[in-house]
mmCIF file of C-alpha atoms in Angstrom:
data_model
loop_
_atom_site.group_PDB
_atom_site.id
_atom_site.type_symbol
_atom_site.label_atom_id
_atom_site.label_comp_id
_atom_site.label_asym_id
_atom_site.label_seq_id
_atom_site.Cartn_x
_atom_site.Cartn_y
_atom_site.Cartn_z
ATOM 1 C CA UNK A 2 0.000 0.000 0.000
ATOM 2 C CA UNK A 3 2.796 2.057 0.774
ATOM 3 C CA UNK A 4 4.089 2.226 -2.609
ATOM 4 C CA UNK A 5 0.849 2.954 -4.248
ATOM 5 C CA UNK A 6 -0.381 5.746 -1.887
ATOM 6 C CA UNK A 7 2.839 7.193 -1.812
ATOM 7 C CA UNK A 8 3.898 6.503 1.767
ATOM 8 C CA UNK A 9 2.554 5.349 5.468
ATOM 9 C CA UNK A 10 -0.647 6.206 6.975
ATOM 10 C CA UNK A 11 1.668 8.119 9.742
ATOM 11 C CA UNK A 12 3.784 10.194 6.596
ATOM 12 C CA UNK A 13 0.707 10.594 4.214
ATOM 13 C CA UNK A 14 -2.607 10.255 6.480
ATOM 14 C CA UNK A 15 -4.191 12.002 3.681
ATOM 15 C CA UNK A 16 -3.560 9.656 1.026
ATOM 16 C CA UNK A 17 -5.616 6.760 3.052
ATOM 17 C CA UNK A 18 -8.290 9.359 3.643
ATOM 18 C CA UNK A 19 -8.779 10.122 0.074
ATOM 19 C CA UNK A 20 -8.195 6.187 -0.934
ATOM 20 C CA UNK A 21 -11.386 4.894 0.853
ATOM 21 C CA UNK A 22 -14.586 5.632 -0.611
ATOM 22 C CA UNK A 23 -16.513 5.231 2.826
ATOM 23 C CA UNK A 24 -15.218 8.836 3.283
ATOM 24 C CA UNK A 25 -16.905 9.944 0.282
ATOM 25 C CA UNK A 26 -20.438 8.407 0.979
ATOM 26 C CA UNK A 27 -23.269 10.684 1.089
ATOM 27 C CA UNK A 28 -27.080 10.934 0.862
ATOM 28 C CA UNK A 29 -27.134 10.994 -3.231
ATOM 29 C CA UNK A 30 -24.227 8.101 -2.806
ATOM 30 C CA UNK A 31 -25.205 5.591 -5.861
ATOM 31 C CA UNK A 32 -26.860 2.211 -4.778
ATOM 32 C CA UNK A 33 -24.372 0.163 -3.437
ATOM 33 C CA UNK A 34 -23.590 -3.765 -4.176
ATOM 34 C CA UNK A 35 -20.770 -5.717 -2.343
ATOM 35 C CA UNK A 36 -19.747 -9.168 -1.411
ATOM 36 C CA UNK A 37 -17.602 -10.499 1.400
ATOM 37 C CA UNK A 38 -16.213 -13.521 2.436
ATOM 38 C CA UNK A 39 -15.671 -14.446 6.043
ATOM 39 C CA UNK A 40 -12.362 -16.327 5.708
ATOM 40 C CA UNK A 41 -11.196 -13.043 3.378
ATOM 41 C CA UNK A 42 -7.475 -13.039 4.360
ATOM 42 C CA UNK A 43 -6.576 -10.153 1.719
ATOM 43 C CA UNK A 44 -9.384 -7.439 2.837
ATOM 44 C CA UNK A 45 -10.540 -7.657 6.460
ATOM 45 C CA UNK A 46 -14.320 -8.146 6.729
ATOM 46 C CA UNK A 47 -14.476 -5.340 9.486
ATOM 47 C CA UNK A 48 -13.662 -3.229 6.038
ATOM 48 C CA UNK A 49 -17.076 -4.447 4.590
ATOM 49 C CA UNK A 50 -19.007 -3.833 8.108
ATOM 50 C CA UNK A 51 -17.469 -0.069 8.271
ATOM 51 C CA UNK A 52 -19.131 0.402 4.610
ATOM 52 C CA UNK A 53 -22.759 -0.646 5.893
ATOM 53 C CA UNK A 54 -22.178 0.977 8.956
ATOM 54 C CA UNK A 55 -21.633 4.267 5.986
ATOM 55 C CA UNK A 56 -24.531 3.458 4.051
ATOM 56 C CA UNK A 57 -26.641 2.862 6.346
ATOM 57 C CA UNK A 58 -26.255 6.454 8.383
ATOM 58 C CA UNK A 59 -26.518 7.718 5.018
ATOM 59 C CA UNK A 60 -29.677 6.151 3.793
ATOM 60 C CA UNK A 61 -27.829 4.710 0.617
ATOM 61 C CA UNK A 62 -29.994 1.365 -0.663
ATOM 62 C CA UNK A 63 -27.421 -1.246 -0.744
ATOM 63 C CA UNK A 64 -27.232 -5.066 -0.868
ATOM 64 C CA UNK A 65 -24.306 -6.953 0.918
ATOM 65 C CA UNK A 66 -23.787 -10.425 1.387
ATOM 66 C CA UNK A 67 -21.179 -12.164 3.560
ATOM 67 C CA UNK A 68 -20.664 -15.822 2.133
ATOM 68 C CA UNK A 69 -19.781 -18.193 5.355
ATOM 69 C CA UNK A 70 -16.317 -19.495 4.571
ATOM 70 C CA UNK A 71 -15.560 -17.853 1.739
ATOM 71 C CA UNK A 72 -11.924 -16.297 0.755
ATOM 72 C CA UNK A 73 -11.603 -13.511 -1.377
ATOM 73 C CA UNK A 74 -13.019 -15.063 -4.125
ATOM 74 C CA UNK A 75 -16.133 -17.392 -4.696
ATOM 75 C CA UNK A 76 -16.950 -20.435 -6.093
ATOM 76 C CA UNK A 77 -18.464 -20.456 -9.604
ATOM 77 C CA UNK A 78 -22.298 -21.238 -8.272
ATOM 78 C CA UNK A 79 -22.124 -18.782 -5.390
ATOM 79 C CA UNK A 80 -21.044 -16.189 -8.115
ATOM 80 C CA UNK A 81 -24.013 -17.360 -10.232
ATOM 81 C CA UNK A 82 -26.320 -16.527 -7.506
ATOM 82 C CA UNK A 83 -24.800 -13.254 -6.199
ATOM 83 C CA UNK A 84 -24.816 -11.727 -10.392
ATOM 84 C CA UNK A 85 -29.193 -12.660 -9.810
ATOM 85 C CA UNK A 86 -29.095 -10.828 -6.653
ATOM 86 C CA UNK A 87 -27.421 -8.174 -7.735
ATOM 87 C CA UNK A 88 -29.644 -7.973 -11.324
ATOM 88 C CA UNK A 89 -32.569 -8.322 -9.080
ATOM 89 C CA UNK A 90 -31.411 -5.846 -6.780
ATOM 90 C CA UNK A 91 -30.233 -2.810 -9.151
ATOM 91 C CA UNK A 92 -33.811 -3.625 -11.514
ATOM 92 C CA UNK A 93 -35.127 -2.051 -8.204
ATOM 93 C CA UNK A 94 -32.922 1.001 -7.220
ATOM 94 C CA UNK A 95 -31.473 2.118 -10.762
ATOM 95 C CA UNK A 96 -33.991 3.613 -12.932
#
């Protein structure tokens, strides 16, 4: 991370700021889809639970799912599933 922000949180706190979009949600934030696996050893889940957490205060529509188990990727069926949920889901909050 260091490399692509251009230095540590401590020497560039601002980078990091500007790098996560929960600092940018808002009221007229877009509806929101995103998927998280529990075993996820690349992106901590408590990343994913800090974006609701956003959304929610906000009033943003969103859909999460956490898939039991999962890394950071899913299996081909559970991917399936999640592309219907997420076509069902955006038929209802994009015009």
């Amino acid at each position: 991370m260091e490399a692509l922000i251009g230095g540590s949180p401590n020497s560039n706190p601002s980078g990091y700021t500007n790098s996560s979009p929960v600092n940018f949600i808002k009221s007229t934030s877009v509806p929101t889809v995103f998927f998280h696996g529990t075993a996820d050893n690349v992106v901590p889940i408590a990343q994913s639970y800090i974006l609701e957490e956003k959304l929610e205060e906000n009033d943003v529509p969103f859909l999460r799912e956490y898939i039991q188990g999962a890394g950071h990727s899913f299996s081909q069926s559970v991917t399936v599933d999640l592309v219907g949920k997420t076509a069902a889901f955006l038929k209802v909050h994009v015009p």
